Tab-separated table of C-alpha atoms in Angstrom:
chain	number	residue	atom	x	y	z
A	1	MET	CA	24.414	128.828	272.806
A	2	GLU	CA	21.736	127.755	275.091
A	3	ILE	CA	21.486	124.246	276.755
A	4	ARG	CA	18.073	122.608	276.656
A	5	THR	CA	17.043	119.580	278.580
A	6	GLU	CA	14.198	117.251	278.808
A	7	ARG	CA	13.106	113.748	280.093
A	8	ARG	CA	12.091	111.017	277.843
A	9	CYS	CA	11.240	107.382	278.035
A	10	GLY	CA	10.809	104.401	275.964
A	11	CYS	CA	7.038	103.292	276.767
A	12	ARG	CA	4.826	102.512	273.703
A	13	ASP	CA	1.363	103.492	273.293
A	14	PRO	CA	-0.557	100.087	273.470
A	15	GLN	CA	-3.043	101.264	270.494
A	16	THR	CA	-0.302	102.599	268.002
A	17	GLY	CA	2.959	100.760	269.201
A	18	LYS	CA	4.738	104.304	269.052
A	19	GLN	CA	7.043	105.614	271.757
A	20	LEU	CA	5.472	107.762	274.208
A	21	SER	CA	8.470	109.860	274.789
A	22	ARG	CA	7.757	113.127	276.302
A	23	ARG	CA	3.782	112.377	276.426
A	24	CYS	CA	4.395	109.303	278.758
A	25	PRO	CA	2.235	109.956	281.932
A	26	LYS	CA	4.610	108.150	284.336
A	27	LEU	CA	7.298	111.025	283.949
A	28	LYS	CA	4.979	113.126	286.104
A	29	GLY	CA	5.208	110.883	288.948
A	30	LYS	CA	7.180	110.919	291.876
A	31	LYS	CA	9.262	107.938	291.219
A	32	PRO	CA	12.031	108.182	288.632
A	33	HIS	CA	11.195	107.488	285.220
A	34	GLY	CA	12.808	107.888	281.720
A	35	LYS	CA	16.190	109.491	281.082
A	36	TRP	CA	17.297	112.987	280.626
A	37	SER	CA	18.801	114.308	277.557
A	38	TRP	CA	20.279	117.845	276.285
A	39	ARG	CA	20.575	119.672	273.144
A	40	ILE	CA	22.404	122.670	271.817
A	41	ASP	CA	21.631	124.510	268.685
A	42	VAL	CA	25.137	125.310	267.062
A	43	PRO	CA	25.225	129.151	265.515
A	44	ASP	CA	25.950	129.216	261.735
A	45	GLU	CA	29.215	130.505	262.202
A	46	LEU	CA	30.515	127.716	263.910
A	47	VAL	CA	28.694	124.960	262.084
A	48	LEU	CA	31.921	124.385	259.818
A	49	LEU	CA	34.113	124.000	263.145
A	50	VAL	CA	31.630	121.783	265.011
A	51	GLY	CA	30.602	120.052	261.691
A	52	ARG	CA	26.927	119.878	262.534
A	53	THR	CA	24.061	122.041	263.244
A	54	GLY	CA	23.263	120.698	266.664
A	55	LEU	CA	24.775	118.919	269.512
A	56	ARG	CA	23.043	116.421	271.562
A	57	GLY	CA	23.393	113.978	274.554
A	58	SER	CA	20.943	111.236	276.090
A	59	GLY	CA	20.668	108.418	278.501
A	60	PHE	CA	21.469	110.610	281.988
A	61	ALA	CA	19.909	109.648	285.088
A	62	THR	CA	19.462	113.005	286.354
A	63	LYS	CA	18.704	116.501	285.021
A	64	ASP	CA	22.210	117.855	286.446
A	65	SER	CA	24.211	115.118	285.004
A	66	ALA	CA	22.864	115.958	281.416
A	67	GLU	CA	23.403	119.757	281.868
A	68	LYS	CA	27.061	118.945	283.289
A	69	ASP	CA	27.895	116.831	280.163
A	70	ALA	CA	26.396	119.454	277.803
A	71	GLU	CA	28.314	122.147	279.560
A	72	ASP	CA	31.581	120.209	279.101
A	73	LYS	CA	30.681	119.955	275.246
A	74	LEU	CA	30.251	123.299	274.895
A	75	ALA	CA	33.518	124.568	276.668
A	76	ILE	CA	35.126	122.328	274.154
A	77	VAL	CA	33.147	124.151	271.165
A	78	ARG	CA	34.310	127.616	272.631
A	79	ALA	CA	37.890	126.614	273.289
A	80	GLY	CA	37.937	125.742	269.538
A	81	GLN	CA	36.032	128.777	268.524
A	82	GLN	CA	38.846	130.916	270.390
A	83	HIS	CA	41.636	128.993	268.950
A	84	VAL	CA	40.681	129.418	265.435
A	85	GLY	CA	39.852	132.823	265.850
A	86	THR	CA	43.429	133.638	267.024
A	87	LEU	CA	45.381	131.032	265.193
A	88	THR	CA	48.022	132.228	262.639
A	89	VAL	CA	49.221	130.557	259.595
A	90	SER	CA	52.440	129.953	261.104
A	91	GLN	CA	51.111	128.408	264.285
A	92	TYR	CA	49.059	126.197	262.210
A	93	LEU	CA	51.781	125.104	259.802
A	94	ASP	CA	53.810	124.173	262.820
A	95	GLU	CA	50.871	122.017	264.191
A	96	TRP	CA	49.968	120.617	261.086
A	97	LEU	CA	53.689	119.377	260.347
A	98	ALA	CA	53.789	118.119	263.951
A	99	GLY	CA	50.737	115.786	263.268
A	100	LYS	CA	51.925	114.520	259.898
A	101	ARG	CA	53.693	111.285	261.169
A	102	ARG	CA	53.637	109.128	258.120
A	103	LEU	CA	55.764	111.325	256.001
A	104	ARG	CA	58.870	109.997	254.023
A	105	PRO	CA	62.063	111.733	255.568
A	106	THR	CA	62.600	113.388	252.190
A	107	THR	CA	59.272	114.775	252.167
A	108	ARG	CA	59.322	116.046	255.695
A	109	ARG	CA	62.625	117.846	255.074
A	110	GLY	CA	61.216	119.578	251.907
A	111	TYR	CA	58.116	120.570	253.903
A	112	GLU	CA	60.203	121.872	256.802
A	113	THR	CA	62.315	123.907	254.504
A	114	ASN	CA	59.428	125.377	252.680
A	115	ILE	CA	57.569	126.291	255.668
A	116	ARG	CA	60.527	127.853	257.543
A	117	LEU	CA	62.283	129.690	254.729
A	118	HIS	CA	59.252	130.908	252.602
A	119	LEU	CA	55.663	130.380	254.034
A	120	LYS	CA	56.313	131.508	257.543
A	121	PRO	CA	58.384	134.694	256.831
A	122	LEU	CA	55.790	135.944	254.201
A	123	ILE	CA	52.366	134.975	255.328
A	124	GLY	CA	53.014	133.339	258.878
A	125	THR	CA	51.505	136.321	260.813
A	126	VAL	CA	47.936	136.283	258.818
A	127	PRO	CA	45.179	134.623	260.626
A	128	LEU	CA	44.425	131.108	259.463
A	129	SER	CA	40.607	132.184	259.266
A	130	GLY	CA	41.596	135.431	257.327
A	131	LEU	CA	43.979	133.783	254.686
A	132	ARG	CA	42.683	134.428	251.100
A	133	LYS	CA	43.742	133.991	247.411
A	134	ALA	CA	44.975	137.359	247.351
A	135	HIS	CA	47.551	136.767	250.057
A	136	ILE	CA	48.827	133.592	248.188
A	137	ASP	CA	49.109	135.640	244.986
A	138	ALA	CA	51.170	138.048	246.930
A	139	LEU	CA	53.175	135.608	248.167
A	140	ILE	CA	54.525	134.201	244.754
A	141	ARG	CA	54.923	137.812	243.458
A	142	ARG	CA	57.314	138.445	246.363
A	143	LEU	CA	59.010	134.931	245.682
A	144	GLU	CA	59.626	136.058	242.036
A	145	ASP	CA	60.739	139.723	242.860
A	146	SER	CA	62.960	138.305	245.575
A	147	ASN	CA	65.261	136.918	242.709
A	148	ALA	CA	66.578	140.433	242.059
A	149	THR	CA	68.759	139.967	245.120
A	150	ARG	CA	69.318	136.410	245.416
A	151	ARG	CA	72.405	134.605	244.275
A	152	ARG	CA	70.392	131.511	244.141
A	153	LYS	CA	67.172	132.076	242.223
A	154	ILE	CA	63.894	130.778	243.040
A	155	GLY	CA	62.493	129.369	239.871
A	156	PRO	CA	58.953	128.052	238.761
A	157	LYS	CA	59.609	124.511	240.056
A	158	THR	CA	60.628	125.484	243.548
A	159	ILE	CA	57.632	128.033	243.708
A	160	ALA	CA	55.347	125.010	242.796
A	161	GLU	CA	56.869	123.015	245.643
A	162	ILE	CA	56.291	125.829	248.036
A	163	PHE	CA	52.759	126.165	246.981
A	164	GLY	CA	52.115	122.312	247.099
A	165	THR	CA	53.361	122.515	250.840
A	166	LEU	CA	50.777	125.192	251.509
A	167	ARG	CA	48.083	123.561	249.630
A	168	ALA	CA	48.228	120.258	251.291
A	169	ALA	CA	48.373	121.939	254.660
A	170	LEU	CA	45.079	123.900	254.053
A	171	ASN	CA	43.510	120.918	252.496
A	172	ASP	CA	43.710	119.406	255.990
A	173	ALA	CA	42.505	122.389	257.411
A	174	VAL	CA	39.394	122.252	255.440
A	175	ASP	CA	38.819	118.578	256.416
A	176	ASN	CA	39.356	119.605	259.825
A	177	ARG	CA	36.794	122.441	259.419
A	178	LEU	CA	39.329	124.870	260.530
A	179	ILE	CA	38.385	126.979	257.547
A	180	SER	CA	35.522	126.543	254.983
A	181	PHE	CA	37.297	126.736	251.619
A	182	ASN	CA	41.030	126.342	250.492
A	183	PRO	CA	42.246	129.915	249.328
A	184	CYS	CA	45.072	127.992	247.087
A	185	ASN	CA	41.978	127.127	244.682
A	186	GLY	CA	42.331	129.285	241.448
A	187	VAL	CA	45.776	130.662	242.208
A	188	GLU	CA	47.947	130.537	239.003
A	189	LEU	CA	51.567	129.621	239.409
A	190	PRO	CA	54.329	130.695	237.061
A	191	GLU	CA	54.745	129.015	234.080
A	192	ASN	CA	57.177	126.074	234.272
A	193	ASP	CA	58.730	124.978	230.785
A	194	ARG	CA	59.823	121.534	231.838
A	195	ALA	CA	63.125	120.505	230.355
A	196	GLU	CA	62.402	117.221	228.276
A	197	VAL	CA	64.293	114.300	229.348
A	198	GLU	CA	67.102	113.657	226.889
A	199	PRO	CA	68.887	110.524	228.165
A	200	TRP	CA	71.661	108.690	226.323
A	201	GLU	CA	70.426	106.618	223.463
A	202	ALA	CA	71.011	102.665	223.503
A	203	LYS	CA	74.326	102.754	221.715
A	204	GLU	CA	75.707	105.354	224.212
A	205	ILE	CA	74.468	103.132	226.702
A	206	GLY	CA	76.191	100.170	225.375
A	207	ARG	CA	79.337	102.085	225.333
A	208	PHE	CA	78.963	102.903	229.062
A	209	LEU	CA	78.335	99.440	230.047
A	210	ASP	CA	81.256	98.170	227.964
A	211	GLU	CA	83.363	100.395	229.712
A	212	ALA	CA	81.858	99.299	233.254
A	213	ALA	CA	82.311	95.846	232.487
A	214	GLY	CA	85.450	95.350	234.356
A	215	ASP	CA	84.151	97.383	237.552
A	216	ARG	CA	82.996	95.443	240.499
A	217	LEU	CA	79.696	97.015	240.528
A	218	SER	CA	79.202	96.593	236.800
A	219	ALA	CA	76.044	94.682	237.428
A	220	LEU	CA	74.705	97.412	239.452
A	221	PHE	CA	74.644	99.624	236.460
A	222	GLU	CA	73.223	97.011	234.442
A	223	LEU	CA	70.050	96.850	236.830
A	224	ILE	CA	69.547	100.738	236.441
A	225	ALA	CA	70.398	101.264	232.834
A	226	LEU	CA	68.407	98.386	231.470
A	227	HIS	CA	65.839	97.566	233.958
A	228	GLY	CA	65.158	101.168	235.417
A	229	LEU	CA	66.166	100.710	239.098
A	230	ARG	CA	66.215	103.768	241.139
A	231	ARG	CA	69.918	104.544	242.751
A	232	GLY	CA	68.607	103.610	246.441
A	233	GLU	CA	66.762	100.386	245.027
A	234	ALA	CA	69.750	99.034	243.570
A	235	CYS	CA	71.747	99.870	247.010
A	236	GLY	CA	69.308	98.241	249.073
A	237	GLY	CA	68.703	95.121	246.743
A	238	THR	CA	69.285	91.901	248.625
A	239	TRP	CA	70.024	88.239	247.424
A	240	ASP	CA	66.874	86.727	248.953
A	241	GLY	CA	64.919	89.092	246.738
A	242	LEU	CA	66.549	87.575	243.723
A	243	ASP	CA	64.869	84.390	241.977
A	244	GLY	CA	67.524	83.269	239.814
A	245	GLU	CA	65.267	80.601	238.213
A	246	THR	CA	62.540	82.815	237.411
A	247	GLY	CA	64.538	85.724	236.456
A	248	VAL	CA	62.831	88.013	238.888
A	249	LEU	CA	64.121	90.582	241.342
A	250	THR	CA	61.955	91.828	244.371
A	251	ILE	CA	62.524	95.396	245.234
A	252	ARG	CA	61.428	95.650	248.893
A	253	GLN	CA	63.706	98.429	250.500
A	254	GLN	CA	66.124	101.251	249.451
A	255	ILE	CA	69.045	102.961	250.943
A	256	THR	CA	69.000	106.539	250.368
A	257	ASP	CA	70.306	109.883	251.526
A	258	SER	CA	67.964	112.561	253.112
A	259	GLY	CA	69.834	115.726	253.746
A	260	GLY	CA	73.161	114.153	254.287
A	261	LYS	CA	71.538	111.311	256.524
A	262	ILE	CA	71.449	107.636	255.320
A	263	GLY	CA	68.421	105.703	255.953
A	264	VAL	CA	66.789	102.403	254.960
A	265	TRP	CA	63.113	102.512	254.323
A	266	PRO	CA	60.521	101.185	251.826
A	267	PRO	CA	60.210	102.123	248.087
A	268	LYS	CA	59.013	105.749	247.118
A	269	THR	CA	55.557	104.554	246.625
A	270	ARG	CA	53.416	101.229	246.827
A	271	SER	CA	54.019	100.432	243.200
A	272	GLY	CA	57.839	100.882	244.098
A	273	ARG	CA	57.389	97.582	245.720
A	274	ARG	CA	57.640	95.370	242.698
A	275	LYS	CA	59.042	92.411	240.810
A	276	VAL	CA	61.392	93.359	238.159
A	277	ASP	CA	61.882	90.753	235.221
A	278	LEU	CA	65.691	90.391	234.667
A	279	ASP	CA	67.335	89.013	231.065
A	280	VAL	CA	69.755	86.119	231.097
A	281	TYR	CA	72.718	88.385	230.567
A	282	THR	CA	72.027	90.657	233.912
A	283	LEU	CA	71.374	87.306	235.662
A	284	GLY	CA	74.795	86.087	234.520
A	285	SER	CA	76.339	89.623	235.712
A	286	LEU	CA	74.644	89.072	239.062
A	287	ALA	CA	75.984	85.443	239.276
A	288	ALA	CA	79.564	86.542	238.397
A	289	HIS	CA	79.042	89.487	240.736
A	290	ARG	CA	78.040	87.024	243.593
A	291	LEU	CA	81.047	84.878	243.178
A	292	ALA	CA	83.435	87.779	243.454
A	293	GLN	CA	81.630	89.007	246.637
A	294	ASP	CA	81.861	85.526	248.192
A	295	ALA	CA	85.447	85.598	247.585
A	296	GLU	CA	85.642	88.997	249.466
A	297	ARG	CA	83.234	87.816	252.461
A	298	GLU	CA	85.478	84.529	252.798
A	299	SER	CA	88.649	86.746	253.053
A	300	LEU	CA	87.259	89.023	255.694
A	301	GLY	CA	85.399	86.161	257.645
A	302	THR	CA	83.529	87.117	260.678
A	303	ALA	CA	84.457	91.132	259.986
A	304	TRP	CA	82.016	90.880	256.927
A	305	ASP	CA	79.285	93.362	258.203
A	306	ASN	CA	76.619	94.971	256.049
A	307	GLY	CA	76.118	97.601	259.081
A	308	THR	CA	73.013	99.029	260.464
A	309	LEU	CA	70.854	102.032	259.513
A	310	PRO	CA	67.832	103.781	260.776
A	311	ASP	CA	64.326	103.103	259.065
A	312	GLN	CA	61.718	105.968	258.331
A	313	HIS	CA	60.726	105.920	261.977
A	314	GLY	CA	64.346	106.286	263.178
A	315	ARG	CA	64.604	102.682	264.414
A	316	SER	CA	67.960	100.709	263.739
A	317	VAL	CA	67.904	98.187	261.187
A	318	LYS	CA	70.513	95.558	260.845
A	319	LEU	CA	71.217	95.046	257.008
A	320	ASP	CA	71.962	91.516	255.701
A	321	GLY	CA	72.275	89.991	252.442
A	322	LEU	CA	72.989	92.984	250.341
A	323	ILE	CA	73.712	92.546	246.737
A	324	PHE	CA	75.937	95.429	246.387
A	325	THR	CA	78.535	96.535	249.002
A	326	ARG	CA	81.952	97.855	249.673
A	327	THR	CA	84.880	95.463	249.707
A	328	ASP	CA	84.454	95.245	253.544
A	329	GLY	CA	80.754	94.329	253.350
A	330	ARG	CA	79.456	97.744	254.454
A	331	TYR	CA	76.222	99.138	252.741
A	332	LEU	CA	77.151	101.575	249.606
A	333	HIS	CA	76.686	105.219	250.130
A	334	PRO	CA	74.171	106.372	247.290
A	335	GLU	CA	76.367	109.385	246.445
A	336	TYR	CA	79.317	107.281	245.751
A	337	ILE	CA	77.292	105.430	242.937
A	338	THR	CA	76.535	108.484	241.443
A	339	SER	CA	80.374	109.860	241.556
A	340	HIS	CA	81.575	106.395	240.471
A	341	MET	CA	79.122	106.411	237.469
A	342	TRP	CA	80.541	109.587	235.956
A	343	HIS	CA	84.144	108.391	236.914
A	344	ILE	CA	83.432	105.571	234.446
A	345	ALA	CA	81.265	107.418	231.902
A	346	LYS	CA	84.001	110.191	231.347
A	347	ARG	CA	86.627	107.476	230.287
A	348	VAL	CA	84.308	106.290	227.354
A	349	GLY	CA	86.260	107.272	224.105
A	350	LEU	CA	88.807	109.274	226.194
A	351	LEU	CA	92.445	109.540	225.245
A	352	CYS	CA	93.720	111.886	227.772
A	353	ARG	CA	93.516	115.412	229.503
A	354	LEU	CA	95.768	118.221	229.083
A	355	THR	CA	97.800	118.977	232.041
A	356	ARG	CA	99.199	122.172	230.516
A	357	ALA	CA	98.026	124.890	228.365
A	358	ALA	CA	99.217	125.164	224.819
A	359	GLU	CA	99.432	128.236	222.324
A	360	PRO	CA	98.857	128.570	218.541
A	361	GLY	CA	102.132	127.231	216.863
A	362	ASP	CA	102.862	124.726	219.377
A	363	THR	CA	103.778	121.280	217.913
A	364	VAL	CA	103.533	119.108	221.198
A	365	VAL	CA	101.306	118.946	224.012
A	366	ILE	CA	101.781	117.916	227.547
A	367	VAL	CA	98.852	115.428	228.787
A	368	GLY	CA	98.218	113.277	231.779
A	369	LYS	CA	97.410	109.633	231.828
A	370	ARG	CA	96.603	107.862	228.255
A	371	TYR	CA	93.524	105.340	228.189
A	372	ILE	CA	94.191	103.897	224.780
A	373	ALA	CA	97.075	104.266	222.168
A	374	PRO	CA	97.847	108.040	221.359
A	375	GLU	CA	98.594	107.718	217.678
A	376	GLY	CA	95.815	108.966	215.431
A	377	THR	CA	93.222	112.012	214.962
A	378	TRP	CA	91.546	113.189	217.865
A	379	THR	CA	88.792	115.343	218.518
A	380	ILE	CA	89.358	118.275	221.520
A	381	TYR	CA	86.838	118.641	223.917
A	382	ARG	CA	86.294	121.643	226.164
A	383	GLY	CA	83.528	120.957	228.695
A	384	ARG	CA	82.470	117.754	226.796
A	385	GLU	CA	81.966	119.951	223.497
A	386	PRO	CA	84.036	119.580	220.590
A	387	VAL	CA	86.187	122.462	219.583
A	388	GLY	CA	88.700	121.322	217.086
A	389	LYS	CA	90.849	118.336	215.736
A	390	VAL	CA	94.418	117.310	216.215
A	391	THR	CA	96.478	114.328	214.733
A	392	VAL	CA	99.146	112.644	217.116
A	393	THR	CA	102.186	111.454	215.365
A	394	ALA	CA	104.276	110.283	218.301
A	395	CYS	CA	104.307	109.862	222.076
A	396	ALA	CA	107.207	110.290	224.938
A	397	ARG	CA	106.633	109.304	228.386
A	398	ARG	CA	107.248	111.926	231.004
A	399	ARG	CA	107.549	111.546	234.849
A	400	GLY	CA	104.756	109.351	236.542
A	401	ALA	CA	101.646	108.838	234.029
A	402	GLY	CA	102.383	112.120	231.864
A	403	ALA	CA	103.538	112.215	228.383
A	404	VAL	CA	104.271	114.544	225.456
A	405	LEU	CA	102.294	114.171	222.247
A	406	THR	CA	103.904	115.230	219.046
A	407	LEU	CA	101.476	116.678	216.510
A	408	ASP	CA	101.536	116.462	212.740
A	409	ARG	CA	101.373	120.292	212.413
A	410	PRO	CA	101.472	123.367	214.613
A	411	LEU	CA	98.055	124.210	216.526
A	412	SER	CA	95.934	126.818	214.826
A	413	PHE	CA	94.034	127.843	218.138
A	414	PRO	CA	95.161	127.804	221.933
A	415	LEU	CA	94.439	124.660	224.177
A	416	GLN	CA	93.609	124.814	227.911
A	417	THR	CA	94.433	122.916	230.876
A	418	GLY	CA	91.784	120.115	231.270
A	419	ASP	CA	90.898	120.000	227.427
A	420	GLU	CA	90.558	116.423	226.528
A	421	LEU	CA	91.239	114.430	223.602
A	422	GLY	CA	89.294	111.630	222.592
A	423	ARG	CA	86.512	110.297	220.038
A	424	ASP	CA	82.754	110.496	220.699
A	425	LEU	CA	83.047	111.298	224.381
A	426	LEU	CA	79.849	110.923	226.264
A	427	SER	CA	77.762	113.826	227.111
A	428	ARG	CA	77.520	114.430	230.962
A	429	ARG	CA	74.737	112.661	232.326
A	430	ARG	CA	73.424	112.146	235.833
A	431	LEU	CA	72.988	108.551	237.395
A	432	HIS	CA	69.144	108.805	237.394
A	433	ASP	CA	69.386	109.587	233.692
A	434	LEU	CA	70.365	105.736	233.266
A	435	ARG	CA	67.037	105.086	234.522
A	436	HIS	CA	65.402	107.430	231.925
A	437	SER	CA	67.520	105.623	229.243
A	438	SER	CA	65.993	102.335	230.321
A	439	ALA	CA	62.299	103.807	229.820
A	440	SER	CA	63.595	105.530	226.505
A	441	ILE	CA	65.070	102.332	225.127
A	442	GLN	CA	61.700	100.088	226.154
A	443	LEU	CA	59.466	102.643	224.645
A	444	ALA	CA	61.424	102.806	221.453
A	445	GLU	CA	61.191	98.962	221.200
A	446	GLY	CA	57.595	99.083	221.563
A	447	VAL	CA	56.893	97.994	225.210
A	448	ASP	CA	53.646	98.783	226.307
A	449	LEU	CA	53.448	102.499	228.409
A	450	THR	CA	51.534	100.350	231.314
A	451	LEU	CA	54.285	97.627	231.599
A	452	VAL	CA	56.989	100.074	231.358
A	453	SER	CA	55.395	102.057	234.177
A	454	LYS	CA	55.167	98.928	236.384
A	455	ARG	CA	58.750	98.008	235.518
A	456	LEU	CA	59.979	101.575	236.744
A	457	GLY	CA	57.848	101.372	239.572
A	458	HIS	CA	55.810	104.641	238.852
A	459	SER	CA	52.383	105.236	240.740
A	460	SER	CA	50.388	105.220	237.624
A	461	PRO	CA	51.262	105.032	233.796
A	462	SER	CA	49.946	108.710	233.494
A	463	ILE	CA	53.368	109.878	235.327
A	464	THR	CA	55.427	107.686	232.816
A	465	GLY	CA	53.520	109.374	229.773
A	466	THR	CA	54.186	112.867	231.103
A	467	LEU	CA	57.823	112.030	231.450
A	468	TYR	CA	58.623	110.305	228.355
A	469	ALA	CA	55.785	111.806	226.148
A	470	HIS	CA	58.370	113.054	223.537
A	471	LEU	CA	59.825	109.626	223.390
A	472	LEU	CA	56.475	108.404	222.084
A	473	ARG	CA	56.607	110.140	218.941
A	474	PRO	CA	58.136	107.879	216.718
A	475	ALA	CA	55.425	105.194	218.056
A	476	GLY	CA	52.796	107.972	217.230
A	477	GLN	CA	54.239	108.433	213.640
A	478	ALA	CA	53.842	104.389	213.236
A	479	ALA	CA	50.398	104.463	214.500
A	480	ALA	CA	49.451	107.360	211.802
A	481	GLU	CA	50.887	105.129	209.185
A	482	LYS	CA	49.118	102.288	210.333
A	483	VAL	CA	45.757	104.056	210.657
A	484	ALA	CA	45.932	105.420	207.111
A	485	ALA	CA	47.151	101.920	205.760
A	486	ALA	CA	43.990	100.156	207.244
A	487	VAL	CA	41.628	102.618	205.267
A	488	PRO	CA	40.979	101.342	201.830
A	489	ARG	CA	40.894	104.088	199.480
A	490	ASN	CA	40.778	104.383	195.689
A	491	VAL	CA	42.996	107.808	195.448
A	492	ARG	CA	45.989	108.136	197.901
A	493	ARG	CA	48.605	111.312	197.701
A	494	SER	CA	51.763	111.467	199.628
A	495	SER	CA	54.071	114.324	200.384
A	496	ASP	CA	56.261	113.439	197.330
A	497	ASP	CA	53.132	114.256	194.974
A	498	ARG	CA	52.697	117.431	196.336
A	499	ASN	CA	56.208	118.299	195.760
A	500	ARG	CA	55.961	117.678	192.203
């Protein structure tokens, strides 16, 4: 790359008014006149790196100062050329991740894991400038083939997440002109048959909330199950965000668990910072909860403390005014909410659990604590799946909370320790499935998809539609009936007509 310098001035032709530039006769005089400039034509192979076909500089008093500035710029280009030529995918991924300052902790942890466990070991030594689609296809094949020796398989969802990390990194490499194209373009991922969300139905949600009604965190479960709050949003909710007059709860922060580290930071997306309309019954539950919390705070006095947590930048945040806390005022651990939810849910419809196995022909069974009166006919559940029925005619207490139940007839099949007796036990669901239930109920009741999306805090209605498309089938059927009814016709046939 050759440096070319020249001297120009801003004098204008008195006839045309145009600048004389290099044609000014004063440039040849002995007195200093005009300014020096420089120019470098960039070779085609470096245009992507530099971002332009030529480099220029002007306004220098001397030729030497112009040349020195040009040489400084040229040194930068050459250093960049050498760096790109030797930069490996592994080195680039480390530099890229270090430069991502605005990542949420959970996102950063996912990127770090994908880079460390999969991308660097499999394609880390490939030069960044030489990375091609074939390398990425081979990466995916090796991930799939490794499942033959893995105890924990790498499924299509995990492969998509690994690929997503690489694609995001290479998109930035294209933007920074380190490479001319993203080799992830055109790569086909393994087919991922995403399981449809099948949450509890409205009746089951009602049974769960009835069981939770006596719990000190019952209002929290109402917010999740009825209004679709995320677990962290419920844990991070504050009293100053609740407007009892308008019935609106403002979501400003969430308390989440990132790889075992608890932190407090803004909601997951911008749309997560939202106002959620509440019904009068939930407002009543929150009012009762506040009275109970006030009593707990008064009994502890100055010892009441919500605690301190780091934000997404690692800075300590003093928590205050949390709606839901432990009995000593401390913030709730999100995992506790999850386990506590199932502790309540598994009692719904439950009579008892067997503490000792029973054999065919036995007329009594040994059980633990009973939650309801034992006399009557019960379904036997194993792993929450029904396996038979028994009828209890009498109950005799044993030591502690145990009991001996007498059956009306000998058992016809064996029972195992841990088998449950009950009626309509709830199927096992995650805490997050309560949020899915809220979406399901809203859609079933005809609430507009866009409004459901806003209430849930999704970044767009398309995400809501993708997650819950199968829940819109009844609405689609109703729409089909409305369209057909709106069109006037003289002859109509129904499916009953065709079957005659």
